[in-house]
């Protein structure tokens, strides 16, 4: 008995942006195959741009004011390995415009960004990438979100 060849057809998804997160791990986030090791702002249509802050503690209101012209309906803040909540005064530029803000770990922010982007939501991510631990190169990367 001969087996028939198997073919697989993928249906293009009309929603979602051109930029997504492929992987993340200690000290990096990979966007469309490009590894980033410094904090960044990610938009599903315009891609990754450097964030002029080196830690969660250094985030200020002006970092969020710069996101307003891009018209997000929700901003995800990836705060590194652990979830850190930001002061209301830091988030005021967004919350005063009724833009949702969610602070979460970096991994959770990466996964949520991909999900919301795939749904066609106006999402942005502000990702604080912490320097890796000294032995990070021997550790496998986190799963692809």
Rosetta silent file (secondary structure, phi, psi, omega in degrees, C-alpha in Angstrom):
SEQUENCE: XXXXXXXXXXXXXXXXXXXXXXXXXXXXXXXXXXXXXXXXXXXXXXXXXXXXXXXXXXXXXXXXXXXXXXXXXXXXXXXXXXXXXXXXXXXXXXXXXXXXXXXXXXXXXXXXXXXXXXXXXXXXXXXXXXXXXXXXXXXXXXXXX
SCORE:     score description
SCORE:     0.000 S_00000001
   1 L     0.000  123.376 -178.428    0.000    0.000    0.000 S_00000001
   2 L   -88.226  143.505  177.578    1.531    3.310   -1.097 S_00000001
   3 L   -91.607  141.972  176.070    1.298    6.428    1.011 S_00000001
   4 L   -82.998  148.197  176.487    0.105    9.686   -0.491 S_00000001
   5 L   -65.456  143.700  179.379    2.246   12.776   -0.003 S_00000001
   6 L  -100.185  132.902  176.191    1.045   15.048    2.768 S_00000001
   7 L  -121.111  149.798  178.276    0.734   18.749    2.130 S_00000001
   8 L  -124.660  133.120  178.075    0.104   21.509    4.594 S_00000001
   9 L  -115.381  131.787  176.336   -1.456   24.810    3.734 S_00000001
  10 L  -103.113  135.300  177.823   -1.127   27.852    5.973 S_00000001
  11 L   -95.432  121.444  178.329   -3.786   30.513    5.903 S_00000001
  12 L   -60.838  140.758  178.784   -2.371   34.037    6.235 S_00000001
  13 L   -94.401  123.934 -176.129   -3.760   35.907    9.210 S_00000001
  14 L   -72.948  -24.061 -177.641   -5.058   39.375    8.284 S_00000001
  15 L   -93.761  163.859  178.029   -4.658   40.801   11.776 S_00000001
  16 L   101.770  156.139 -177.772   -1.472   41.497   13.638 S_00000001
  17 L   -90.556  178.042 -179.430    1.539   43.639   12.992 S_00000001
  18 L   -80.216  -18.573 -176.082    4.657   43.069   10.983 S_00000001
  19 L  -114.974  131.631  178.361    6.867   42.850   14.098 S_00000001
  20 L  -142.457  166.880 -179.344    6.655   40.152   16.747 S_00000001
  21 E   -92.960  121.951 -179.852    8.779   38.612   19.456 S_00000001
  22 E   -86.144  -36.568 -175.944   10.448   35.359   18.405 S_00000001
  23 E  -162.622  163.017  173.764   12.225   34.528   21.652 S_00000001
  24 E  -152.118  159.448 -179.830   13.409   35.936   24.942 S_00000001
  25 E  -172.199 -170.214 -179.148   15.787   34.817   27.639 S_00000001
  26 L   -60.008  112.834  175.280   18.289   36.088   30.181 S_00000001
  27 L    84.683   10.314  179.206   19.537   39.414   28.876 S_00000001
  28 E  -158.524  159.341  168.497   17.757   39.546   25.503 S_00000001
  29 E  -135.441  135.495  179.746   14.572   39.794   23.476 S_00000001
  30 E  -108.190  121.123 -179.809   14.499   38.719   19.837 S_00000001
  31 E  -115.655  118.069 -179.388   12.242   40.699   17.481 S_00000001
  32 L    49.645   42.933  175.906   11.852   39.370   13.939 S_00000001
  33 L    82.828    0.121  179.266   15.105   37.454   14.261 S_00000001
  34 E  -107.591  123.731 -177.703   17.128   40.399   15.623 S_00000001
  35 E   -84.497  129.850  178.167   18.430   40.012   19.168 S_00000001
  36 E  -115.489  130.909 -179.210   18.175   43.065   21.430 S_00000001
  37 L  -114.642    6.811  179.358   20.141   43.226   24.684 S_00000001
  38 L  -125.379  157.047  179.587   19.145   46.741   25.765 S_00000001
  39 L   -53.253  145.158 -177.010   15.769   48.179   26.839 S_00000001
  40 E  -148.654  163.661  172.170   13.422   48.908   23.959 S_00000001
  41 E  -112.283  131.552 -176.742    9.994   50.103   22.900 S_00000001
  42 E  -122.336  129.551  176.051    8.155   47.762   20.543 S_00000001
  43 E  -121.535  137.468 -175.491    5.280   48.602   18.225 S_00000001
  44 L   -64.858  -20.798 -179.231    3.748   45.875   16.030 S_00000001
  45 L  -104.107  -27.942 -176.620    3.899   48.043   12.892 S_00000001
  46 L  -106.930  -10.650  175.510    7.038   50.144   13.360 S_00000001
  47 E    90.301 -158.237 -174.377    9.269   47.655   15.197 S_00000001
  48 E   -96.983  137.063  175.601   11.781   48.054   17.996 S_00000001
  49 E  -131.077  147.090 -179.127   13.344   51.330   19.056 S_00000001
  50 E   -62.663  145.872  176.136   15.855   51.929   21.847 S_00000001
  51 L  -106.432  125.218 -176.989   14.518   53.018   25.219 S_00000001
  52 L   -82.761   58.906  175.844   16.574   55.692   26.904 S_00000001
  53 L  -152.655  142.234 -175.964   16.374   54.055   30.353 S_00000001
  54 L  -106.290   -7.328  179.470   18.610   51.369   31.793 S_00000001
  55 L  -155.177  167.586  177.202   16.391   50.025   34.582 S_00000001
  56 H   -61.993  -39.966 -178.509   12.822   50.002   35.844 S_00000001
  57 H   -63.695  -23.573 -178.579   13.806   52.477   38.552 S_00000001
  58 H   -90.203   -0.410  177.851   14.975   54.968   35.909 S_00000001
  59 L   -69.947  136.434  179.598   11.632   55.058   34.057 S_00000001
  60 L  -131.871  170.305 -177.442    9.964   58.463   34.163 S_00000001
  61 H   -56.414  -36.865 -177.792    6.768   60.015   32.836 S_00000001
  62 H   -63.997  -25.189  176.118    8.526   61.359   29.711 S_00000001
  63 H   -64.272  -33.354 -178.331    9.269   57.789   28.593 S_00000001
  64 H   -86.920  -29.458  176.566    5.512   57.208   28.383 S_00000001
  65 H   -59.970  -35.955 -179.299    4.659   60.621   26.885 S_00000001
  66 L   -66.272  -14.938  179.940    6.690   59.653   23.828 S_00000001
  67 L   -84.697  -20.914 -173.704    4.322   56.747   23.143 S_00000001
  68 H   -56.706  -42.478 -179.146    1.201   58.914   22.788 S_00000001
  69 H   -61.422  -20.505 -179.535    1.671   59.921   19.108 S_00000001
  70 H   -84.686   -5.845  172.685    1.583   56.236   18.127 S_00000001
  71 L    66.815   43.428  178.720   -1.942   55.869   19.531 S_00000001
  72 L   -72.093  151.995  171.010   -1.735   52.732   21.691 S_00000001
  73 L  -100.056  -17.472  174.723   -4.822   51.462   23.481 S_00000001
  74 E  -150.281  141.073  177.368   -2.686   49.421   25.870 S_00000001
  75 E  -121.438  125.387  177.117    0.973   49.556   26.877 S_00000001
  76 E   -97.164  130.773  179.023    2.708   46.533   28.359 S_00000001
  77 E  -111.834  108.567  176.569    5.662   47.248   30.624 S_00000001
  78 E   -86.240  113.321 -170.202    8.081   44.312   30.890 S_00000001
  79 L   -99.840   22.088  179.671    9.939   44.939   34.129 S_00000001
  80 L    98.269 -154.655 -176.227   12.603   42.242   33.935 S_00000001
  81 L   -63.272  -34.192 -178.395   12.641   38.891   35.667 S_00000001
  82 L  -119.141  151.668  177.123   10.118   39.986   38.291 S_00000001
  83 L   -70.991  130.442  176.799    6.989   42.079   38.108 S_00000001
  84 L  -129.231  131.519  178.021    7.484   45.609   39.417 S_00000001
  85 L   -90.689  137.725 -179.562    4.678   48.131   39.715 S_00000001
  86 L   -93.765  154.468  179.375    5.417   51.697   38.661 S_00000001
  87 L   -64.196  147.936  179.399    4.264   54.812   40.499 S_00000001
  88 H   -58.822  -34.512 -179.728    1.022   56.382   39.314 S_00000001
  89 H   -66.311  -30.510  178.118    2.873   59.624   38.546 S_00000001
  90 H   -71.746  -36.151 -177.464    5.148   57.782   36.098 S_00000001
  91 H   -89.452   -5.380 -174.825    2.170   56.265   34.277 S_00000001
  92 H   -53.040  -38.288  179.079    0.044   59.449   34.372 S_00000001
  93 H   -58.057  -31.044  179.207    0.678   60.443   30.714 S_00000001
  94 H   -87.679  -49.317 -175.572   -1.076   57.232   29.652 S_00000001
  95 H   -64.525  -31.088  178.529   -3.697   56.790   32.354 S_00000001
  96 L   -68.191  -21.433  177.699   -4.850   60.425   31.999 S_00000001
  97 L   -99.243   10.220  179.302   -5.650   59.609   28.337 S_00000001
  98 L    62.114   36.133  174.906   -7.466   56.404   29.367 S_00000001
  99 L   -97.693  128.057 -179.008   -4.760   54.198   27.838 S_00000001
 100 E   -69.143  143.398  177.957   -4.379   50.890   29.636 S_00000001
 101 E  -133.646  130.720  177.351   -1.045   50.055   31.245 S_00000001
 102 E  -127.597  122.035  175.280   -0.012   46.637   32.544 S_00000001
 103 E   -95.364  131.214 -178.345    3.238   46.026   34.416 S_00000001
 104 E  -156.035  171.881  177.379    4.455   42.431   34.265 S_00000001
 105 L   -62.678  161.363 -178.930    7.590   40.322   34.037 S_00000001
 106 H   -59.257  -44.864 -179.801    9.529   40.502   30.784 S_00000001
 107 H   -61.830  -44.004  178.703    8.454   37.013   29.702 S_00000001
 108 H   -63.664  -39.239  179.209    4.778   37.722   30.386 S_00000001
 109 H   -65.219  -39.806  178.456    5.016   41.009   28.480 S_00000001
 110 H   -62.431  -48.049 -179.233    6.574   39.249   25.466 S_00000001
 111 H   -64.946  -42.487 -178.496    3.866   36.591   25.350 S_00000001
 112 H   -67.968  -38.001  177.574    1.048   39.094   25.892 S_00000001
 113 H   -57.918  -48.968 -178.976    2.425   41.442   23.219 S_00000001
 114 H   -61.361  -41.565 -179.548    2.325   38.669   20.613 S_00000001
 115 H   -63.781  -51.459 -177.887   -1.186   37.650   21.604 S_00000001
 116 H   -66.491  -37.638  177.179   -2.650   41.160   21.537 S_00000001
 117 H   -63.352  -41.987  179.322   -0.810   42.045   18.340 S_00000001
 118 H   -64.207  -27.192  177.228   -2.167   38.912   16.643 S_00000001
 119 L   -81.165   -4.158 -179.718   -5.664   40.042   17.646 S_00000001
 120 L    82.745   15.298  179.945   -5.059   43.360   15.869 S_00000001
 121 L   -75.281  154.026  177.486   -5.050   45.392   19.093 S_00000001
 122 L   -85.334   79.901 -174.430   -3.202   48.714   19.280 S_00000001
 123 E  -109.745  147.998  170.777   -0.576   47.432   21.690 S_00000001
 124 E  -134.452  155.308  177.421    2.909   48.642   22.504 S_00000001
 125 E  -127.578  133.414  173.517    5.527   47.135   24.782 S_00000001
 126 E  -110.755  108.010 -169.711    8.138   48.941   26.812 S_00000001
 127 E  -111.878  116.691  176.839   10.641   46.212   27.652 S_00000001
 128 L   -93.563  111.151 -177.515   13.364   46.635   30.265 S_00000001
 129 L   -97.952  116.686 -178.929   15.971   43.988   29.495 S_00000001
 130 L   -81.923  149.498  175.115   18.196   43.268   32.465 S_00000001
 131 L   -60.698  144.843 -178.057   21.828   42.247   32.016 S_00000001
 132 L   -71.270  159.056  172.515   22.185   38.471   32.175 S_00000001
 133 L   -64.696  162.780 -173.756   23.608   36.608   35.122 S_00000001
 134 L   -59.960  -28.298 -176.284   27.291   35.720   34.751 S_00000001
 135 L  -109.173   29.672 -174.048   26.574   32.154   33.581 S_00000001
 136 H   -69.759  -28.086 -175.737   23.659   32.914   31.269 S_00000001
 137 H   -63.081  -25.232 -178.925   25.328   31.661   28.066 S_00000001
 138 H   -86.340   -5.921 -178.160   25.098   28.060   29.241 S_00000001
 139 L   -93.358  141.552  178.100   21.365   28.326   29.900 S_00000001
 140 L   -72.213  150.580  177.925   18.840   27.519   27.155 S_00000001
 141 L   -67.530  159.009  174.578   16.589   30.386   26.009 S_00000001
 142 L   -63.176  164.581  179.193   13.001   30.538   27.167 S_00000001
 143 L   -62.861  159.191  176.518   10.416   29.027   24.862 S_00000001
 144 L   -76.255  127.310 -178.388    9.308   30.988   21.852 S_00000001
 145 L   -70.827    0.000    0.000    6.133   32.875   22.737 S_00000001
